[in-house]
CSV table of C-alpha atoms and ligand atoms in Angstrom, one decimal:
chain,number,residue,atom,x,y,z
E,1,UNK,CA,115.7,125.3,114.0
E,2,UNK,CA,119.0,125.8,115.8
E,3,UNK,CA,120.6,123.1,113.7
E,4,UNK,CA,119.8,124.9,110.5
E,5,UNK,CA,122.8,126.8,109.2
E,6,UNK,CA,122.0,127.3,105.5
E,7,UNK,CA,120.8,130.9,105.1
E,8,UNK,CA,118.1,130.1,102.6
E,9,UNK,CA,116.7,127.4,104.9
E,10,UNK,CA,116.8,129.8,107.8
E,11,UNK,CA,114.9,132.3,105.7
E,12,UNK,CA,112.2,129.7,104.9
E,13,UNK,CA,111.7,128.8,108.5
E,14,UNK,CA,111.7,132.4,109.8
E,15,UNK,CA,109.4,133.5,107.0
E,16,UNK,CA,106.9,130.7,108.0
E,17,UNK,CA,107.1,131.7,111.6
E,18,UNK,CA,106.2,135.3,110.6
E,19,UNK,CA,103.4,134.0,108.3
E,20,UNK,CA,102.1,131.7,111.0
E,21,UNK,CA,99.3,134.0,112.4
E,22,UNK,CA,98.0,134.6,108.9
E,23,UNK,CA,98.0,130.8,108.2
E,24,UNK,CA,96.1,130.3,111.4
E,25,UNK,CA,93.5,132.8,110.3
E,26,UNK,CA,93.1,131.1,106.9
E,27,UNK,CA,92.9,127.7,108.5
E,28,UNK,CA,90.2,128.9,111.0
E,29,UNK,CA,88.3,130.5,108.1
E,30,UNK,CA,88.2,127.2,106.2
E,31,UNK,CA,87.4,125.3,109.4
E,32,UNK,CA,84.5,127.7,109.9
E,33,UNK,CA,83.2,127.3,106.3
E,34,UNK,CA,83.2,123.5,106.7
E,35,UNK,CA,82.0,122.9,103.2
E,36,UNK,CA,81.4,119.4,101.8
E,37,UNK,CA,83.2,117.9,98.8
E,38,UNK,CA,82.6,119.8,95.5
E,39,UNK,CA,80.8,122.5,97.4
E,40,UNK,CA,83.9,124.2,98.8
E,41,UNK,CA,83.2,127.5,97.1
E,42,UNK,CA,84.2,129.8,99.9
E,43,UNK,CA,87.2,127.8,101.0
E,44,UNK,CA,88.6,127.6,97.5
E,45,UNK,CA,88.0,131.2,96.8
E,46,UNK,CA,89.6,132.3,100.2
E,47,UNK,CA,92.8,130.3,99.5
E,48,UNK,CA,93.0,131.2,95.8
E,49,UNK,CA,92.5,134.9,96.7
E,50,UNK,CA,95.3,134.8,99.3
E,51,UNK,CA,97.7,133.2,96.8
E,52,UNK,CA,96.8,135.9,94.2
E,53,UNK,CA,97.6,138.5,96.8
E,54,UNK,CA,101.0,136.8,97.2
E,55,UNK,CA,101.7,137.1,93.5
E,56,UNK,CA,100.6,133.7,92.3
E,57,UNK,CA,98.6,133.5,89.1
E,58,UNK,CA,95.4,131.4,89.6
E,59,UNK,CA,93.5,129.3,87.1
E,60,UNK,CA,90.1,128.2,88.4
E,61,UNK,CA,87.8,125.3,87.5
E,62,UNK,CA,90.6,122.8,86.9
E,63,UNK,CA,89.3,119.6,85.3
E,64,UNK,CA,85.8,121.0,85.0
E,65,UNK,CA,85.4,121.1,88.8
E,66,UNK,CA,84.1,124.5,90.0
E,67,UNK,CA,86.0,124.4,93.3
E,68,UNK,CA,89.4,123.2,91.9
E,69,UNK,CA,92.2,125.6,91.1
E,70,UNK,CA,95.9,125.8,90.4
E,71,UNK,CA,98.0,128.8,91.6
E,72,UNK,CA,101.4,129.1,89.9
E,73,UNK,CA,104.5,131.3,90.3
E,74,UNK,CA,107.7,131.4,88.4
E,75,UNK,CA,108.5,129.7,85.0
E,76,UNK,CA,110.0,126.7,83.5
E,77,UNK,CA,111.4,123.5,85.1
E,78,UNK,CA,111.7,122.2,87.7
E,79,UNK,CA,108.0,122.4,88.7
E,80,UNK,CA,107.1,121.8,92.3
E,81,UNK,CA,103.5,121.0,93.1
E,82,UNK,CA,102.1,121.3,96.6
E,83,UNK,CA,98.7,119.5,97.0
E,84,UNK,CA,96.1,121.1,99.3
E,85,UNK,CA,92.6,119.9,100.3
E,86,UNK,CA,89.8,121.7,102.0
E,87,UNK,CA,86.6,119.6,102.1
E,88,UNK,CA,84.7,118.8,105.3
E,89,UNK,CA,82.6,115.9,106.5
E,90,UNK,CA,78.8,115.7,107.1
E,91,UNK,CA,77.5,116.0,110.6
E,92,UNK,CA,80.8,116.7,112.3
E,93,UNK,CA,80.3,120.4,113.2
E,94,UNK,CA,82.0,120.9,116.6
E,95,UNK,CA,83.2,123.7,118.8
E,96,UNK,CA,86.9,123.8,119.9
E,97,UNK,CA,86.0,122.0,123.1
E,98,UNK,CA,87.1,118.6,124.5
E,99,UNK,CA,83.4,117.5,124.8
E,100,UNK,CA,80.7,117.0,122.1
E,101,UNK,CA,79.1,120.3,121.3
E,102,UNK,CA,78.2,121.0,117.7
E,103,UNK,CA,78.8,124.6,116.5
E,104,UNK,CA,75.8,124.2,114.2
E,105,UNK,CA,73.6,121.1,114.9
E,106,UNK,CA,73.8,118.6,112.1
E,107,UNK,CA,76.2,120.7,110.0
E,108,UNK,CA,79.4,119.6,108.4
E,109,UNK,CA,82.7,119.8,110.2
E,110,UNK,CA,86.4,119.4,109.6
E,111,UNK,CA,86.6,115.9,111.1
E,112,UNK,CA,89.6,115.1,108.9
E,113,UNK,CA,91.5,118.4,109.4
E,114,UNK,CA,91.5,119.3,105.7
E,115,UNK,CA,91.4,123.0,106.7
E,116,UNK,CA,94.9,122.4,108.1
E,117,UNK,CA,95.9,120.3,105.1
E,118,UNK,CA,95.1,123.0,102.6
E,119,UNK,CA,96.6,125.9,104.5
E,120,UNK,CA,99.8,123.9,105.5
E,121,UNK,CA,100.5,123.2,101.8
E,122,UNK,CA,99.7,126.8,100.9
E,123,UNK,CA,102.2,128.0,103.5
E,124,UNK,CA,104.8,125.7,101.9
E,125,UNK,CA,104.1,127.1,98.4
E,126,UNK,CA,104.5,130.7,99.6
E,127,UNK,CA,107.7,129.9,101.5
E,128,UNK,CA,109.2,128.2,98.5
E,129,UNK,CA,108.3,131.2,96.3
E,130,UNK,CA,110.0,133.4,98.9
E,131,UNK,CA,113.2,131.3,98.8
E,132,UNK,CA,113.2,131.3,95.0
E,133,UNK,CA,113.1,135.1,95.0
E,134,UNK,CA,115.8,135.4,97.7
E,135,UNK,CA,118.1,132.7,96.3
E,136,UNK,CA,117.4,133.6,92.6
E,137,UNK,CA,116.4,129.9,92.0
E,138,UNK,CA,114.8,129.1,88.7
E,139,UNK,CA,111.7,127.1,88.3
E,140,UNK,CA,108.0,127.1,89.1
E,141,UNK,CA,106.1,126.5,92.3
E,142,UNK,CA,102.4,125.6,92.3
E,143,UNK,CA,99.6,125.1,94.8
E,144,UNK,CA,96.9,122.7,93.7
E,145,UNK,CA,93.5,123.4,95.2
E,146,UNK,CA,92.1,119.9,95.3
E,147,UNK,CA,88.4,119.5,96.2
E,148,UNK,CA,86.5,116.4,97.4
E,149,UNK,CA,89.2,114.2,98.7
E,150,UNK,CA,86.7,112.6,101.0
E,151,UNK,CA,84.8,111.5,98.0
E,152,UNK,CA,88.0,110.1,96.5
E,153,UNK,CA,87.3,112.1,93.4
E,154,UNK,CA,88.9,115.6,93.2
E,155,UNK,CA,92.4,114.7,92.1
E,156,UNK,CA,91.2,111.9,89.9
E,157,UNK,CA,89.2,114.3,87.7
E,158,UNK,CA,91.9,116.9,87.9
E,159,UNK,CA,94.5,114.3,86.8
E,160,UNK,CA,92.4,113.4,83.8
E,161,UNK,CA,92.7,117.0,82.7
E,162,UNK,CA,96.5,116.7,82.6
E,163,UNK,CA,97.2,119.3,85.2
E,164,UNK,CA,99.8,117.3,87.0
E,165,UNK,CA,101.6,116.1,83.8
E,166,UNK,CA,104.4,118.6,83.8
E,167,UNK,CA,105.2,118.4,87.5
E,168,UNK,CA,108.7,117.4,88.6
E,169,UNK,CA,107.5,116.3,92.0
E,170,UNK,CA,104.3,116.5,94.2
E,171,UNK,CA,104.5,117.2,97.9
E,172,UNK,CA,101.7,117.0,100.4
E,173,UNK,CA,100.8,116.0,104.0
E,174,UNK,CA,97.9,114.9,106.1
E,175,UNK,CA,97.1,115.9,109.7
E,176,UNK,CA,97.5,113.0,112.1
E,177,UNK,CA,98.8,112.0,115.5
E,178,UNK,CA,102.4,111.2,114.5
E,179,UNK,CA,105.3,113.3,113.1
E,180,UNK,CA,106.6,111.1,110.2
E,181,UNK,CA,106.9,110.7,106.5
E,182,UNK,CA,104.2,108.4,105.2
E,183,UNK,CA,105.1,105.0,103.8
E,184,UNK,CA,101.6,103.5,103.5
E,185,UNK,CA,100.3,102.5,100.0
E,186,UNK,CA,96.6,102.4,100.9
E,187,UNK,CA,94.3,100.7,98.5
E,188,UNK,CA,93.1,101.3,94.9
E,189,UNK,CA,89.3,101.6,94.7
E,190,UNK,CA,86.2,102.0,92.5
E,191,UNK,CA,83.1,103.8,93.7
E,192,UNK,CA,80.1,102.7,91.7
E,193,UNK,CA,76.3,102.8,92.0
E,194,UNK,CA,74.2,99.9,90.7
E,195,UNK,CA,70.7,101.1,89.7
E,196,UNK,CA,68.0,98.4,89.3
E,197,UNK,CA,64.7,99.1,87.4
E,198,UNK,CA,61.7,96.9,87.9
E,199,UNK,CA,57.9,97.2,87.6
E,200,UNK,CA,55.7,98.6,90.3
E,201,UNK,CA,52.5,97.0,91.5
E,202,UNK,CA,50.2,96.8,94.6
E,203,UNK,CA,52.3,94.7,96.9
E,204,UNK,CA,49.2,92.8,98.2
E,205,UNK,CA,46.7,93.3,95.4
E,206,UNK,CA,48.7,92.1,92.4
E,207,UNK,CA,52.2,91.2,93.5
E,208,UNK,CA,52.6,88.8,90.6
E,209,UNK,CA,52.6,91.8,88.3
E,210,UNK,CA,55.5,93.5,90.2
E,211,UNK,CA,59.2,93.1,89.6
E,212,UNK,CA,61.0,94.4,92.7
E,213,UNK,CA,64.1,96.4,92.1
E,214,UNK,CA,64.8,96.1,95.8
E,215,UNK,CA,64.8,92.3,95.6
E,216,UNK,CA,67.5,92.7,93.0
E,217,UNK,CA,69.6,94.9,95.3
E,218,UNK,CA,69.2,92.5,98.1
E,219,UNK,CA,70.2,89.5,96.0
E,220,UNK,CA,73.1,91.4,94.6
E,221,UNK,CA,74.3,92.1,98.1
E,222,UNK,CA,74.0,88.4,99.0
E,223,UNK,CA,76.0,87.5,95.9
E,224,UNK,CA,78.7,90.1,96.8
E,225,UNK,CA,78.9,88.7,100.3
E,226,UNK,CA,79.6,85.2,98.9
E,227,UNK,CA,82.1,86.7,96.5
E,228,UNK,CA,84.0,88.0,99.5
E,229,UNK,CA,85.6,84.6,100.2
E,230,UNK,CA,87.0,84.2,96.8
E,231,UNK,CA,88.9,87.4,96.2
E,232,UNK,CA,92.6,88.2,96.7
E,233,UNK,CA,93.6,89.0,100.3
E,234,UNK,CA,93.4,92.6,101.1
E,235,UNK,CA,90.3,93.1,99.0
E,236,UNK,CA,87.5,95.1,100.7
E,237,UNK,CA,83.9,95.4,99.4
E,238,UNK,CA,81.4,97.6,101.1
E,239,UNK,CA,78.0,99.0,100.2
E,240,UNK,CA,75.1,101.1,101.3
E,241,UNK,CA,71.5,100.9,99.9
E,242,UNK,CA,70.8,104.5,98.8
E,243,UNK,CA,67.3,103.9,97.4
E,244,UNK,CA,65.1,101.0,98.4
E,245,UNK,CA,61.5,102.0,97.8
E,246,UNK,CA,59.2,104.3,99.7
E,247,UNK,CA,56.6,102.1,101.5
E,248,UNK,CA,56.0,98.3,101.9
E,249,UNK,CA,52.7,98.1,100.1
E,250,UNK,CA,54.2,99.4,96.8
E,251,UNK,CA,56.6,97.1,94.9
E,252,UNK,CA,59.6,99.3,94.3
E,253,UNK,CA,60.3,99.9,90.6
E,254,UNK,CA,63.6,101.5,91.4
E,255,UNK,CA,66.4,100.7,93.9
E,256,UNK,CA,70.0,101.7,94.1
E,257,UNK,CA,73.1,100.3,95.9
E,258,UNK,CA,76.4,102.1,96.2
E,259,UNK,CA,79.6,100.0,96.3
E,260,UNK,CA,83.2,100.6,97.1
E,261,UNK,CA,85.6,97.9,95.8
E,262,UNK,CA,89.1,98.2,97.2
E,263,UNK,CA,92.3,96.1,96.8
E,264,UNK,CA,96.0,96.7,97.2
E,265,UNK,CA,96.4,97.3,93.5
E,266,UNK,CA,94.3,98.7,90.7
E,267,UNK,CA,94.6,95.5,88.6
E,268,UNK,CA,92.9,93.6,91.4
E,269,UNK,CA,90.1,96.1,91.8
E,270,UNK,CA,89.3,95.8,88.1
E,271,UNK,CA,89.2,92.0,88.4
E,272,UNK,CA,86.9,91.9,91.4
E,273,UNK,CA,84.7,94.7,89.9
E,274,UNK,CA,84.2,92.7,86.7
E,275,UNK,CA,82.9,89.8,88.9
E,276,UNK,CA,80.7,92.2,90.9
E,277,UNK,CA,79.1,93.3,87.7
E,278,UNK,CA,78.3,89.6,86.9
E,279,UNK,CA,76.7,89.4,90.4
E,280,UNK,CA,74.5,92.3,89.5
E,281,UNK,CA,73.6,90.7,86.2
E,282,UNK,CA,72.6,87.5,88.1
E,283,UNK,CA,70.5,89.5,90.5
E,284,UNK,CA,68.7,91.2,87.6
E,285,UNK,CA,68.1,87.8,85.9
E,286,UNK,CA,66.6,86.3,89.0
E,287,UNK,CA,64.3,89.2,89.6
E,288,UNK,CA,63.2,90.1,86.1
E,289,UNK,CA,64.7,93.6,86.4
E,290,UNK,CA,67.2,95.6,84.4
E,291,UNK,CA,70.1,97.6,85.7
E,292,UNK,CA,72.5,100.3,84.8
E,293,UNK,CA,75.8,101.4,86.3
E,294,UNK,CA,76.7,104.9,87.5
E,295,UNK,CA,80.5,105.0,87.8
E,296,UNK,CA,81.4,107.8,90.3
E,297,UNK,CA,85.1,107.6,90.7
E,298,UNK,CA,88.1,105.3,91.3
E,299,UNK,CA,91.6,105.9,92.5
E,300,UNK,CA,95.0,104.2,92.5
E,301,UNK,CA,97.0,102.9,95.4
E,302,UNK,CA,99.8,105.2,96.5
E,303,UNK,CA,103.2,104.6,94.9
E,304,UNK,CA,105.7,105.3,97.7
E,305,UNK,CA,108.9,107.0,96.6
E,306,UNK,CA,111.6,106.0,99.1
E,307,UNK,CA,114.1,108.5,97.8
E,308,UNK,CA,111.7,111.3,98.5
E,309,UNK,CA,110.7,109.7,101.8
E,310,UNK,CA,114.4,109.9,102.9
E,311,UNK,CA,114.8,113.5,101.6
E,312,UNK,CA,111.7,114.6,103.4
E,313,UNK,CA,112.7,112.8,106.6
E,314,UNK,CA,116.0,114.8,106.6
E,315,UNK,CA,113.9,118.0,106.4
E,316,UNK,CA,111.6,116.9,109.2
E,317,UNK,CA,114.6,116.2,111.4
E,318,UNK,CA,115.7,119.8,110.8
E,319,UNK,CA,112.3,121.2,111.6
E,320,UNK,CA,111.7,119.0,114.6
E,321,UNK,CA,108.3,118.0,116.2
E,322,UNK,CA,105.7,120.5,117.3
E,323,UNK,CA,106.1,122.1,120.7
E,324,UNK,CA,102.9,121.9,122.7
E,325,UNK,CA,102.3,123.9,125.9
E,326,UNK,CA,100.4,123.0,129.0
E,327,UNK,CA,97.1,124.2,127.7
E,328,UNK,CA,97.4,121.9,124.6
E,329,UNK,CA,98.2,119.0,126.9
E,330,UNK,CA,95.2,119.7,129.1
E,331,UNK,CA,93.0,119.8,126.0
E,332,UNK,CA,94.4,116.6,124.7
E,333,UNK,CA,94.1,114.8,128.0
E,334,UNK,CA,90.5,115.9,128.4
E,335,UNK,CA,89.8,114.9,124.8
E,336,UNK,CA,91.4,111.5,125.4
E,337,UNK,CA,88.8,110.8,128.1
E,338,UNK,CA,86.1,110.8,125.4
E,339,UNK,CA,87.7,108.1,123.3
E,340,UNK,CA,89.9,106.3,125.8
E,341,UNK,CA,87.7,103.2,125.8
E,342,UNK,CA,90.2,100.9,124.0
E,343,UNK,CA,88.6,101.8,120.7
E,344,UNK,CA,91.0,104.4,119.5
E,345,UNK,CA,92.1,104.0,116.0
E,346,UNK,CA,92.3,105.7,112.6
E,347,UNK,CA,94.3,108.7,113.6
E,348,UNK,CA,95.9,109.3,110.2
E,349,UNK,CA,92.3,110.1,109.3
E,350,UNK,CA,90.8,110.7,105.9
E,351,UNK,CA,89.6,107.9,103.9
E,352,UNK,CA,93.3,107.0,104.1
E,353,UNK,CA,92.2,105.7,107.5
E,354,UNK,CA,95.4,104.4,109.0
E,355,UNK,CA,98.1,105.2,111.4
E,356,UNK,CA,101.8,105.0,110.4
E,357,UNK,CA,102.6,103.4,113.7
E,358,UNK,CA,101.9,99.7,114.5
E,359,UNK,CA,101.2,97.0,112.0
E,360,UNK,CA,97.5,96.7,113.0
E,361,UNK,CA,96.9,100.2,111.7
E,362,UNK,CA,95.5,101.4,115.0
E,363,UNK,CA,96.7,102.3,118.5
E,364,UNK,CA,94.7,101.2,121.4
E,365,UNK,CA,94.4,103.8,124.0
E,366,UNK,CA,93.0,103.3,127.5
E,367,UNK,CA,92.3,105.9,130.2
E,368,UNK,CA,95.5,106.6,132.1
E,369,UNK,CA,97.5,104.8,129.5
E,370,UNK,CA,101.2,105.9,129.3
E,371,UNK,CA,101.1,106.3,125.5
E,372,UNK,CA,102.4,109.8,124.8
E,373,UNK,CA,99.2,111.9,124.5
E,374,UNK,CA,100.5,114.4,122.0
E,375,UNK,CA,103.5,113.3,120.0
E,376,UNK,CA,106.5,115.5,120.6
E,377,UNK,CA,108.9,113.1,119.0
E,378,UNK,CA,109.6,112.1,115.4
E,379,UNK,CA,108.9,108.6,114.0
E,380,UNK,CA,111.6,107.5,111.6
E,381,UNK,CA,110.8,105.8,108.2
E,382,UNK,CA,111.2,102.1,108.1
E,383,UNK,CA,112.2,102.0,104.4
E,384,UNK,CA,109.2,99.6,103.8
E,385,UNK,CA,106.1,100.6,101.8
E,386,UNK,CA,103.2,99.0,103.7
E,387,UNK,CA,99.6,98.3,102.5
E,388,UNK,CA,96.7,99.6,104.5
E,389,UNK,CA,92.9,99.6,104.2
E,390,UNK,CA,91.9,103.2,103.3
E,391,UNK,CA,92.3,105.0,100.0
E,392,UNK,CA,93.3,108.5,98.8
E,393,UNK,CA,93.2,110.3,95.5
E,394,UNK,CA,96.8,111.3,96.1
E,395,UNK,CA,97.4,107.8,94.7
E,396,UNK,CA,96.6,109.0,91.2
E,397,UNK,CA,99.1,111.8,91.4
E,398,UNK,CA,101.7,109.4,92.7
E,399,UNK,CA,101.4,107.4,89.4
E,400,UNK,CA,101.9,110.5,87.3
E,401,UNK,CA,104.9,112.1,89.1
E,402,UNK,CA,107.1,111.2,92.1
E,403,UNK,CA,105.0,112.0,95.2
E,404,UNK,CA,105.7,112.2,98.9
E,405,UNK,CA,103.5,112.8,101.9
E,406,UNK,CA,104.1,113.4,105.6
E,407,UNK,CA,102.1,113.6,108.7
E,408,UNK,CA,102.4,116.0,111.6
E,409,UNK,CA,100.8,115.7,115.0
E,410,UNK,CA,97.6,117.8,115.1
E,411,UNK,CA,95.6,115.5,117.5
E,412,UNK,CA,96.2,113.2,120.4
E,413,UNK,CA,97.4,109.6,119.8
E,414,UNK,CA,94.4,107.3,119.3
E,415,UNK,CA,92.0,110.1,118.3
E,416,UNK,CA,89.5,108.5,116.0
E,417,UNK,CA,89.5,109.5,112.3
E,418,UNK,CA,86.5,111.4,110.9
E,419,UNK,CA,85.3,112.3,114.4
E,420,UNK,CA,84.1,115.4,116.3
E,421,UNK,CA,87.3,115.1,118.4
E,422,UNK,CA,89.3,115.4,115.2
E,423,UNK,CA,87.3,118.5,114.2
E,424,UNK,CA,87.9,120.1,117.6
E,425,UNK,CA,91.7,119.6,117.2
E,426,UNK,CA,91.6,121.0,113.7
E,427,UNK,CA,90.3,124.2,115.0
E,428,UNK,CA,92.6,124.4,118.0
E,429,UNK,CA,96.2,125.6,118.6
E,430,UNK,CA,97.3,121.9,118.6
E,431,UNK,CA,96.2,121.6,114.9
E,432,UNK,CA,97.9,124.8,114.0
E,433,UNK,CA,101.2,123.8,115.6
E,434,UNK,CA,101.3,120.6,113.7
E,435,UNK,CA,100.3,122.5,110.5
E,436,UNK,CA,103.3,124.8,110.9
E,437,UNK,CA,105.7,121.8,111.2
E,438,UNK,CA,104.2,120.4,108.0
E,439,UNK,CA,104.5,123.7,106.1
E,440,UNK,CA,108.1,124.1,107.2
E,441,UNK,CA,109.1,120.6,106.3
E,442,UNK,CA,107.5,120.6,102.9
E,443,UNK,CA,109.0,124.0,102.1
E,444,UNK,CA,112.5,122.8,103.1
E,445,UNK,CA,112.0,119.8,100.9
E,446,UNK,CA,110.9,122.0,98.0
E,447,UNK,CA,114.0,124.2,98.3
E,448,UNK,CA,116.3,121.1,98.6
E,449,UNK,CA,114.8,119.6,95.4
E,450,UNK,CA,115.1,122.9,93.5
E,451,UNK,CA,118.7,123.3,94.5
E,452,UNK,CA,119.8,119.7,94.2
E,453,UNK,CA,119.0,118.1,90.8
E,454,UNK,CA,120.7,114.9,92.0
E,455,UNK,CA,117.9,114.3,94.5
E,456,UNK,CA,115.3,115.0,91.9
E,457,UNK,CA,117.0,112.5,89.6
E,458,UNK,CA,117.0,109.8,92.3
E,459,UNK,CA,113.3,110.3,92.8
E,460,UNK,CA,112.6,110.0,89.0
E,461,UNK,CA,114.9,106.9,88.6
E,462,UNK,CA,112.9,105.2,91.4
E,463,UNK,CA,109.6,106.3,89.9
E,464,UNK,CA,110.5,105.0,86.4
E,465,UNK,CA,111.8,101.8,87.8
E,466,UNK,CA,108.5,101.2,89.7
E,467,UNK,CA,106.1,102.2,86.9
E,468,UNK,CA,108.2,100.4,84.3
E,469,UNK,CA,107.6,103.3,82.0
E,470,UNK,CA,103.8,102.5,81.9
E,471,UNK,CA,101.9,105.8,81.5
E,472,UNK,CA,99.2,106.7,84.0
E,473,UNK,CA,95.8,105.5,83.0
E,474,UNK,CA,92.7,107.2,84.5
E,475,UNK,CA,90.4,104.9,86.3
E,476,UNK,CA,87.5,106.8,84.9
E,477,UNK,CA,85.6,105.3,81.9
E,478,UNK,CA,86.5,107.1,78.7
E,479,UNK,CA,84.5,110.3,78.1
E,480,UNK,CA,82.5,110.2,81.3
E,481,UNK,CA,81.5,113.5,82.8
E,482,UNK,CA,81.8,114.3,86.4
E,483,UNK,CA,78.4,113.4,87.9
E,484,UNK,CA,78.4,116.2,90.5
E,485,UNK,CA,74.8,115.5,91.5
E,486,UNK,CA,75.6,111.8,92.4
E,487,UNK,CA,78.0,112.5,95.2
Q,1,ZN,ZN1,91.7,113.4,105.1
């Protein structure tokens, strides 16, 4: 912070230092609630309540989602939007310990650090409000409470309601192992269930009368696996059988398979998906069954805005990396022993599932390796948007308004994504130190964009150039309702 001379920027940074214990408490509360996507009632209400106390006006139930909300302060343009998430992952309950010990056996846990994500963005929104008051800056600052990112659904359904349409810019972050501004595009995706209906019969007594829905699922999967060879490179198709009958001597009259189709661009997802529907049709013909489709969600690839990446990088340089102490290092070293098998990987976490470092998208860590355990340096942007395997519903926002995301070190290098190790860090001082760096950087960027219309214009020129004026189209089929019970 010593390099920051601008009084308003100093104010922002000092304010967040003072707010930091409160942010830590909020983050721990959400970490403790550990609620799954679309069920984040207590998490959403805690964050919305805090923002109300801070003078924001809150509108709840955005896009018809009970746990989504928008908190707003100020009026008129420009409108800054900070995106926050707060959903947990199944089965990852964990104490703040560097060894596996569930807090509640089998319960959800914050294995992607979304407790930090939500509260970091909330901190940035509060700090920008503070700066606007102090500096008499006109405009609006909003915090978007975005549920169910892990289901790749929250922001997609929110976007359909038009709640991002009047934003000037969207700013967010994700916990990770590096301190950097993100340049990964991820993949566009569809999440769809194929539901086959057959005819039941005694599997031994009169099998000729049965038409097995499970056979249809199996043949569909065989077809999909042959399809794999003949799709654009970067396409990923994965599935799980969610219903397959109850016992072997009953021909199943119902079976269901849940697919994700991903590709670097939405147009490719649509193309591959149409062929997958043909595969399902073929399977139903072969087995004398019928099928219907339950579309759950879809999301766009992320549109990287390099002007914003550069602007955010300048802010990150002012804030600097987190400062970890000896206890943090001990914790990280002990934790590293639990994954230091050469299998370290997705430490940008989330379904985003990538790391900004390295072209392979993962960092191999071995015990005693000299890779810096906790990143106390910054990783500069390359200026190149790069594809990667995972997806994020931030993608949809990025096709509506110029969007930028950063990462701050909240876990050791090589820490697996969606893991108990990740959950342990998200509840520890390591996570909170990274979160503070993110909040400060995002807040400085917000103030910069409010005070410097030229920066905002650059971001919009790039955005218009990249989208070629094409308006955002929701990946959701027209008129479909959010199938809350299907997730
Ligand atoms: Zn995540």
